[in-house]
Short mmCIF file of C-alpha atoms and ligand atoms in Angstrom, two decimals:
data_model
loop_
_atom_site.label_atom_id
_atom_site.label_comp_id
_atom_site.label_asym_id
_atom_site.label_seq_id
_atom_site.Cartn_x
_atom_site.Cartn_y
_atom_site.Cartn_z
CA MET A 140 -45.99 28.92 17.44
CA GLU A 141 -47.32 29.47 13.95
CA LYS A 142 -51.09 30.04 13.99
CA LYS A 143 -53.36 28.33 11.46
CA ASN A 144 -54.33 30.36 8.47
CA ILE A 145 -57.89 31.08 9.58
CA ASP A 146 -59.94 34.24 9.06
CA TRP A 147 -60.63 34.49 12.81
CA GLY A 148 -62.94 37.49 12.64
CA ASN A 149 -65.27 35.77 10.20
CA LEU A 150 -65.57 32.41 11.92
CA GLY A 151 -69.10 31.52 12.98
CA PHE A 152 -70.17 29.11 15.71
CA GLY A 153 -69.68 25.84 13.87
CA TYR A 154 -67.47 22.79 14.07
CA VAL A 155 -64.02 23.34 12.65
CA GLN A 156 -61.89 20.27 13.06
CA THR A 157 -58.67 20.85 14.99
CA ASP A 158 -55.60 18.61 15.04
CA TYR A 159 -55.96 16.99 18.45
CA ARG A 160 -58.47 15.83 21.03
CA TYR A 161 -58.21 14.28 24.52
CA VAL A 162 -59.63 10.84 25.29
CA SER A 163 -59.89 8.78 28.46
CA ASN A 164 -61.83 5.53 28.83
CA TYR A 165 -63.51 4.11 31.90
CA LYS A 166 -63.56 0.31 32.24
CA ASN A 167 -63.62 -2.16 35.13
CA GLY A 168 -64.35 0.64 37.56
CA GLU A 169 -61.49 2.96 36.67
CA TRP A 170 -60.35 5.65 34.26
CA ASP A 171 -57.27 4.93 32.14
CA GLU A 172 -54.47 7.49 32.11
CA GLY A 173 -55.90 9.38 29.12
CA THR A 174 -54.20 10.45 25.94
CA ILE A 175 -54.14 13.02 23.15
CA THR A 176 -55.17 11.62 19.77
CA THR A 177 -55.50 12.88 16.21
CA ASP A 178 -58.52 10.71 15.34
CA PRO A 179 -61.74 12.77 15.33
CA ASN A 180 -63.95 9.70 14.86
CA ILE A 181 -65.38 7.40 17.51
CA THR A 182 -66.24 3.78 16.79
CA LEU A 183 -69.05 2.55 18.99
CA ASN A 184 -71.01 -0.65 19.33
CA GLU A 185 -74.49 -0.34 17.83
CA CYS A 186 -76.00 -0.87 21.28
CA ALA A 187 -73.86 1.66 23.19
CA GLY A 188 -75.63 3.17 26.20
CA VAL A 189 -75.43 6.67 24.78
CA LEU A 190 -77.19 5.61 21.58
CA GLN A 191 -80.00 3.76 23.30
CA TYR A 192 -80.71 5.74 26.46
CA ALA A 193 -78.96 9.08 25.92
CA GLN A 194 -76.49 8.69 28.74
CA THR A 195 -74.34 11.67 27.92
CA ILE A 196 -73.28 14.93 29.57
CA PHE A 197 -71.12 17.81 28.45
CA GLU A 198 -69.45 21.08 29.36
CA GLY A 199 -68.49 24.19 27.45
CA LEU A 200 -65.71 26.71 28.07
CA LYS A 201 -63.30 28.80 26.07
CA ALA A 202 -59.56 29.32 25.72
CA TYR A 203 -58.39 32.66 24.45
CA THR A 204 -55.39 34.91 24.23
CA THR A 205 -55.16 37.74 26.75
CA GLU A 206 -53.83 41.23 26.12
CA ASP A 207 -50.37 40.22 27.38
CA GLY A 208 -50.20 37.11 25.20
CA HIS A 209 -51.09 34.34 27.62
CA ILE A 210 -53.48 31.53 26.71
CA VAL A 211 -56.04 31.18 29.48
CA THR A 212 -59.39 29.66 30.37
CA PHE A 213 -62.03 31.11 32.66
CA ARG A 214 -62.89 29.28 35.90
CA PRO A 215 -62.41 25.73 34.52
CA ASP A 216 -62.66 24.40 38.09
CA LEU A 217 -66.37 25.26 38.01
CA ASN A 218 -66.86 23.36 34.74
CA ALA A 219 -65.09 20.37 36.31
CA GLU A 220 -67.33 20.53 39.38
CA ARG A 221 -70.48 20.94 37.35
CA MET A 222 -69.58 17.96 35.21
CA MET A 223 -69.05 15.89 38.35
CA ALA A 224 -72.56 16.84 39.48
CA SER A 225 -73.99 16.01 36.05
CA ALA A 226 -72.26 12.59 36.10
CA GLU A 227 -73.67 11.75 39.51
CA ARG A 228 -77.20 12.60 38.45
CA LEU A 229 -77.00 10.32 35.39
CA GLU A 230 -75.27 7.45 37.25
CA MET A 231 -72.02 7.98 35.38
CA PRO A 232 -68.53 7.78 36.88
CA VAL A 233 -67.07 11.08 37.99
CA PHE A 234 -64.07 12.36 36.05
CA PRO A 235 -61.89 13.88 38.77
CA LYS A 236 -61.54 17.66 38.91
CA ASP A 237 -57.73 17.74 38.77
CA ARG A 238 -57.76 15.40 35.78
CA PHE A 239 -60.40 17.52 34.04
CA ILE A 240 -58.26 20.63 34.39
CA ASP A 241 -55.14 18.75 33.31
CA ALA A 242 -56.97 17.40 30.25
CA VAL A 243 -58.10 20.93 29.31
CA ASN A 244 -54.49 22.13 29.65
CA GLN A 245 -53.22 19.30 27.46
CA VAL A 246 -55.76 19.63 24.69
CA VAL A 247 -55.45 23.42 24.47
CA THR A 248 -51.65 23.24 24.53
CA VAL A 249 -51.44 20.81 21.60
CA ASN A 250 -54.01 22.86 19.67
CA GLU A 251 -52.24 26.16 20.33
CA ALA A 252 -52.19 26.93 16.59
CA PHE A 253 -55.99 27.12 16.74
CA VAL A 254 -56.21 29.51 19.69
CA PRO A 255 -57.27 32.81 18.11
CA PRO A 256 -55.05 35.85 18.66
CA TYR A 257 -55.96 38.65 21.09
CA GLY A 258 -58.22 41.24 19.59
CA SER A 259 -59.77 38.94 16.98
CA GLY A 260 -62.87 38.42 19.11
CA ALA A 261 -62.60 34.71 18.33
CA THR A 262 -61.92 31.98 20.90
CA LEU A 263 -61.13 28.29 21.04
CA TYR A 264 -64.31 26.63 22.26
CA ILE A 265 -63.61 23.62 24.47
CA ARG A 266 -66.21 20.88 24.66
CA PRO A 267 -65.60 18.19 27.32
CA TYR A 268 -68.16 15.39 27.22
CA MET A 269 -68.75 11.89 28.48
CA PHE A 270 -70.96 9.07 27.29
CA GLY A 271 -71.87 5.46 28.02
CA SER A 272 -69.95 3.37 25.49
CA ASN A 273 -70.65 -0.32 26.08
CA PRO A 274 -73.77 -2.22 24.90
CA VAL A 275 -76.83 -1.61 27.09
CA ILE A 276 -80.27 -2.96 26.21
CA GLY A 277 -81.96 -3.58 29.58
CA VAL A 278 -82.47 -0.16 31.13
CA LYS A 279 -79.49 0.51 33.38
CA PRO A 280 -76.38 2.66 33.45
CA ALA A 281 -73.53 1.63 31.15
CA ASP A 282 -70.43 -0.02 32.67
CA GLU A 283 -67.98 1.65 30.34
CA TYR A 284 -67.62 5.31 29.43
CA GLN A 285 -65.54 7.64 27.34
CA PHE A 286 -64.53 11.11 28.48
CA ARG A 287 -63.43 13.25 25.60
CA ILE A 288 -62.56 16.87 24.91
CA LEU A 289 -62.82 18.36 21.46
CA THR A 290 -61.91 21.92 20.62
CA THR A 291 -63.08 24.13 17.79
CA PRO A 292 -62.30 27.77 17.02
CA VAL A 293 -65.39 29.98 17.10
CA GLY A 294 -65.86 33.52 15.88
CA PRO A 295 -66.86 36.67 17.75
CA TYR A 296 -70.43 36.31 18.98
CA PHE A 297 -71.52 39.85 18.21
CA LYS A 298 -70.21 39.97 14.66
CA GLY A 299 -71.63 43.06 12.99
CA GLY A 300 -72.67 44.57 16.31
CA VAL A 301 -74.99 43.76 19.18
CA LYS A 302 -78.58 43.04 18.25
CA PRO A 303 -81.01 42.74 21.15
CA LEU A 304 -83.09 39.60 20.93
CA THR A 305 -86.82 39.09 20.67
CA ILE A 306 -87.89 36.09 22.70
CA ARG A 307 -91.20 34.42 23.40
CA ILE A 308 -92.65 32.76 26.42
CA SER A 309 -92.71 29.10 25.44
CA ASP A 310 -95.63 26.74 25.83
CA PHE A 311 -93.13 23.88 25.86
CA ASP A 312 -91.32 23.01 29.07
CA ARG A 313 -87.59 22.54 29.35
CA ALA A 314 -87.14 20.74 32.65
CA ALA A 315 -89.42 18.98 35.08
CA PRO A 316 -89.48 19.89 38.77
CA ASN A 317 -87.03 17.48 40.42
CA GLY A 318 -85.82 16.43 36.96
CA THR A 319 -82.53 17.11 35.19
CA GLY A 320 -82.76 20.82 34.41
CA HIS A 321 -79.87 21.61 36.74
CA ILE A 322 -77.34 19.36 35.00
CA LYS A 323 -75.67 19.77 31.63
CA ALA A 324 -77.08 16.75 29.84
CA GLY A 325 -77.67 16.23 26.14
CA LEU A 326 -81.19 15.08 26.93
CA ASN A 327 -82.16 18.61 28.01
CA TYR A 328 -81.11 19.85 24.59
CA ALA A 329 -82.78 17.07 22.60
CA MET A 330 -86.14 18.00 24.07
CA SER A 331 -85.58 21.71 23.42
CA LEU A 332 -84.95 21.31 19.68
CA HIS A 333 -88.58 21.27 18.62
CA ALA A 334 -89.27 24.36 20.73
CA ILE A 335 -86.38 26.33 19.25
CA VAL A 336 -87.11 25.31 15.65
CA ASP A 337 -90.71 26.37 16.21
CA ALA A 338 -89.65 29.66 17.83
CA HIS A 339 -87.45 30.47 14.84
CA LYS A 340 -90.30 29.64 12.45
CA GLN A 341 -92.47 32.13 14.32
CA GLY A 342 -89.75 34.79 14.13
CA PHE A 343 -88.36 34.60 17.66
CA ASP A 344 -84.71 34.26 18.62
CA GLU A 345 -85.19 32.23 21.77
CA ASN A 346 -87.67 30.63 24.15
CA MET A 347 -88.24 31.81 27.68
CA TYR A 348 -89.14 28.69 29.62
CA LEU A 349 -91.33 28.92 32.68
CA ASP A 350 -91.44 26.68 35.73
CA PRO A 351 -93.47 23.68 34.54
CA ALA A 352 -95.33 23.23 37.82
CA THR A 353 -97.11 26.59 37.93
CA ARG A 354 -96.11 28.30 34.66
CA THR A 355 -95.93 31.60 36.49
CA LYS A 356 -92.19 31.93 37.08
CA VAL A 357 -89.23 32.55 34.77
CA GLU A 358 -86.63 29.78 34.45
CA GLU A 359 -84.16 30.16 31.57
CA THR A 360 -83.77 29.69 27.82
CA GLY A 361 -82.56 26.49 26.15
CA GLY A 362 -78.92 27.33 26.81
CA ALA A 363 -78.58 30.54 28.78
CA ASN A 364 -79.65 31.96 32.16
CA PHE A 365 -81.53 35.22 32.63
CA LEU A 366 -80.33 38.37 34.33
CA PHE A 367 -82.71 41.28 34.81
CA VAL A 368 -82.01 44.82 35.91
CA THR A 369 -84.72 46.63 37.85
CA LYS A 370 -85.51 50.31 37.30
CA ASP A 371 -83.54 51.12 40.44
CA ASN A 372 -80.49 49.23 39.14
CA LYS A 373 -80.74 46.04 41.13
CA VAL A 374 -79.48 42.94 39.31
CA VAL A 375 -81.81 39.99 39.79
CA THR A 376 -81.70 36.42 38.50
CA PRO A 377 -84.26 33.62 38.83
CA LYS A 378 -83.91 31.12 41.63
CA SER A 379 -85.06 27.60 40.85
CA ASN A 380 -83.63 24.13 41.27
CA SER A 381 -84.34 23.25 37.65
CA ILE A 382 -82.09 25.96 36.17
CA LEU A 383 -78.61 25.05 34.94
CA PRO A 384 -76.15 26.96 37.15
CA SER A 385 -74.42 29.11 34.52
CA ILE A 386 -70.85 29.98 35.38
CA THR A 387 -71.20 33.21 33.42
CA ARG A 388 -74.30 34.23 35.35
CA ARG A 389 -72.70 33.37 38.71
CA SER A 390 -69.63 35.41 37.73
CA LEU A 391 -71.73 38.36 36.54
CA MET A 392 -73.56 38.46 39.87
CA ILE A 393 -70.19 38.78 41.60
CA VAL A 394 -69.07 41.43 39.11
CA ALA A 395 -72.30 43.38 39.69
CA LYS A 396 -71.80 43.36 43.44
CA GLU A 397 -68.03 43.61 43.85
CA TYR A 398 -66.97 45.64 40.81
CA LEU A 399 -70.02 47.77 40.07
CA GLY A 400 -71.34 48.14 43.62
CA LEU A 401 -74.86 47.08 42.62
CA GLU A 402 -77.36 45.27 44.73
CA VAL A 403 -77.87 41.68 43.55
CA GLU A 404 -80.58 39.18 44.28
CA GLU A 405 -81.38 35.58 43.33
CA ARG A 406 -85.09 35.06 43.82
CA GLU A 407 -88.22 33.75 42.19
CA ILE A 408 -89.21 35.99 39.29
CA TYR A 409 -92.83 36.05 38.16
CA VAL A 410 -93.97 36.57 34.57
CA ASP A 411 -96.17 39.34 35.93
CA GLU A 412 -93.16 41.46 36.86
CA LEU A 413 -91.40 41.24 33.48
CA LYS A 414 -93.00 44.51 32.38
CA ASP A 415 -91.34 46.31 35.29
CA PHE A 416 -87.71 45.51 34.43
CA ALA A 417 -85.40 48.00 32.78
CA GLU A 418 -83.05 45.49 31.14
CA CYS A 419 -82.85 41.79 30.41
CA GLY A 420 -79.94 39.65 29.24
CA LEU A 421 -79.11 36.03 28.49
CA CYS A 422 -75.92 34.73 30.08
CA GLY A 423 -73.69 31.94 28.87
CA THR A 424 -70.16 31.16 27.79
CA ALA A 425 -70.87 31.81 24.09
CA ALA A 426 -71.95 35.45 24.28
CA VAL A 427 -71.28 36.37 27.94
CA ILE A 428 -74.50 38.47 27.80
CA SER A 429 -76.94 38.84 24.92
CA PRO A 430 -79.37 41.67 25.54
CA VAL A 431 -83.07 40.99 25.19
CA GLY A 432 -85.12 43.87 23.76
CA LYS A 433 -88.55 42.32 23.61
CA ILE A 434 -90.40 39.49 25.36
CA VAL A 435 -93.60 38.28 23.73
CA ASP A 436 -96.20 36.64 25.95
CA HIS A 437 -98.76 35.06 23.63
CA GLY A 438 -99.08 38.08 21.41
CA LYS A 439 -98.62 40.64 24.19
CA GLU A 440 -95.34 42.50 23.70
CA ILE A 441 -93.19 43.54 26.60
CA CYS A 442 -90.67 46.03 25.28
CA LEU A 443 -87.72 46.62 27.58
CA PRO A 444 -86.79 50.30 27.93
CA ALA A 445 -83.22 49.45 26.84
CA GLY A 446 -84.66 49.08 23.33
CA MET A 447 -83.82 47.11 20.22
CA SER A 448 -80.60 48.77 19.08
CA GLU A 449 -78.06 48.35 21.88
CA MET A 450 -77.31 46.87 25.28
CA GLY A 451 -78.87 48.59 28.25
CA PRO A 452 -76.45 50.64 30.36
CA VAL A 453 -76.10 48.15 33.23
CA THR A 454 -75.91 45.16 30.88
CA LYS A 455 -73.16 46.97 28.98
CA LYS A 456 -71.18 47.67 32.14
CA LEU A 457 -71.51 44.06 33.23
CA TYR A 458 -70.44 42.86 29.80
CA ASP A 459 -67.47 45.22 29.56
CA THR A 460 -66.27 44.40 33.06
CA LEU A 461 -66.49 40.62 32.73
CA THR A 462 -64.91 40.55 29.27
CA GLY A 463 -62.25 42.96 30.58
CA ILE A 464 -61.50 40.52 33.40
CA GLN A 465 -61.39 37.60 30.98
CA MET A 466 -59.05 39.36 28.55
CA GLY A 467 -56.68 40.53 31.29
CA ARG A 468 -57.51 44.23 31.02
CA ILE A 469 -59.13 44.33 34.46
CA GLU A 470 -57.78 42.59 37.53
CA ALA A 471 -59.57 39.29 38.12
CA PRO A 472 -60.78 37.89 41.41
CA GLU A 473 -58.45 35.23 42.79
CA GLY A 474 -58.65 31.99 40.81
CA TRP A 475 -60.83 33.16 37.93
CA ILE A 476 -58.19 33.16 35.22
CA HIS A 477 -56.46 29.84 34.66
CA VAL A 478 -53.23 30.36 32.73
CA ILE A 479 -52.35 27.52 30.36
CA LYS A 480 -49.26 29.14 28.95
C1 PLP B 229 -74.42 25.67 29.53
C2 PLP B 229 -75.75 26.25 29.85
C3 PLP B 229 -75.88 27.58 30.31
C4 PLP B 229 -74.74 28.56 30.40
O1 PLP B 229 -73.75 28.17 31.32
P1 PLP B 229 -72.32 28.81 31.28
O2 PLP B 229 -71.55 28.06 32.30
O3 PLP B 229 -72.43 30.24 31.63
O4 PLP B 229 -71.80 28.63 29.89
C5 PLP B 229 -77.15 28.01 30.67
N1 PLP B 229 -78.24 27.21 30.55
C6 PLP B 229 -78.13 25.95 30.09
C7 PLP B 229 -79.37 25.12 29.98
C8 PLP B 229 -76.88 25.42 29.73
O5 PLP B 229 -76.81 24.17 29.28
#
């Protein structure tokens, strides 16, 4: 298959329209059979549930070319399951797991010309999403929904090298206790926009959100989970029911334990102990791990020993091992690599 004439290595993380997308509609209590379409536009009634009451959820995963030339995705079953959980929390119909995986297969297959070649560092970002589509004015869930998957090629995350981030402890909250922090809903992002714009204005790369109830414990950033490495090489991650369960973070914890032989722990992490960690990273599909070099707590700087010029040694090993697994250079645990073709 002839690839598109794209400068893969210089792509950023922005929307590049591809040729095809997947669409399935839910009406009268059931999903239709779904189809691939070329039309990137959606026509909606002015009163659609998503427009009035933000009834929308999404997922994010990547397709890429492995060393031996296969096109694969990473643990799409977990994206399917997470989207089912998100749908239930927002009173939306569940899009079945087998259909989700089949839809990902279909939309990647027809867009094969946009799947970046091995070694380019670029990937085809896959964005499944679902929204309430019929008119809703009284507050209630919509009766009709659209499930859709768009794809867009994205460039290497660490273009021009790894740069550890400077983040701040945010005075804004991301998710309420017993709220929707644990699901992948657009509403969690809408409310984080002011905080991130403000962080950037103040010269920070990201916000570290705390638990809103006590403001003493670390939760996550707007779109990535935290991993910390202790001075005795234990990998720890915050435990909270208002954190979005990152598939990258869950996979890295397994890599730490099974591949690197490190001790791992998911527990409450207090702001007070941040100064004691050796390394800190942000985990998510986009970057796998972005190292954090500095955490600023209202003017007080916590500089991680790993520094501001490269990844810490454990973070680097985690990063190299997981990306090695994803690219087919290191043997994957059963079921992690889903071969599309
Ligand atoms: C999507 C997301 C993540 C990262 O999850 P991955 O499955 O690793 O991509 C982390 N935090 C939030 C709030 C997210 O929405």
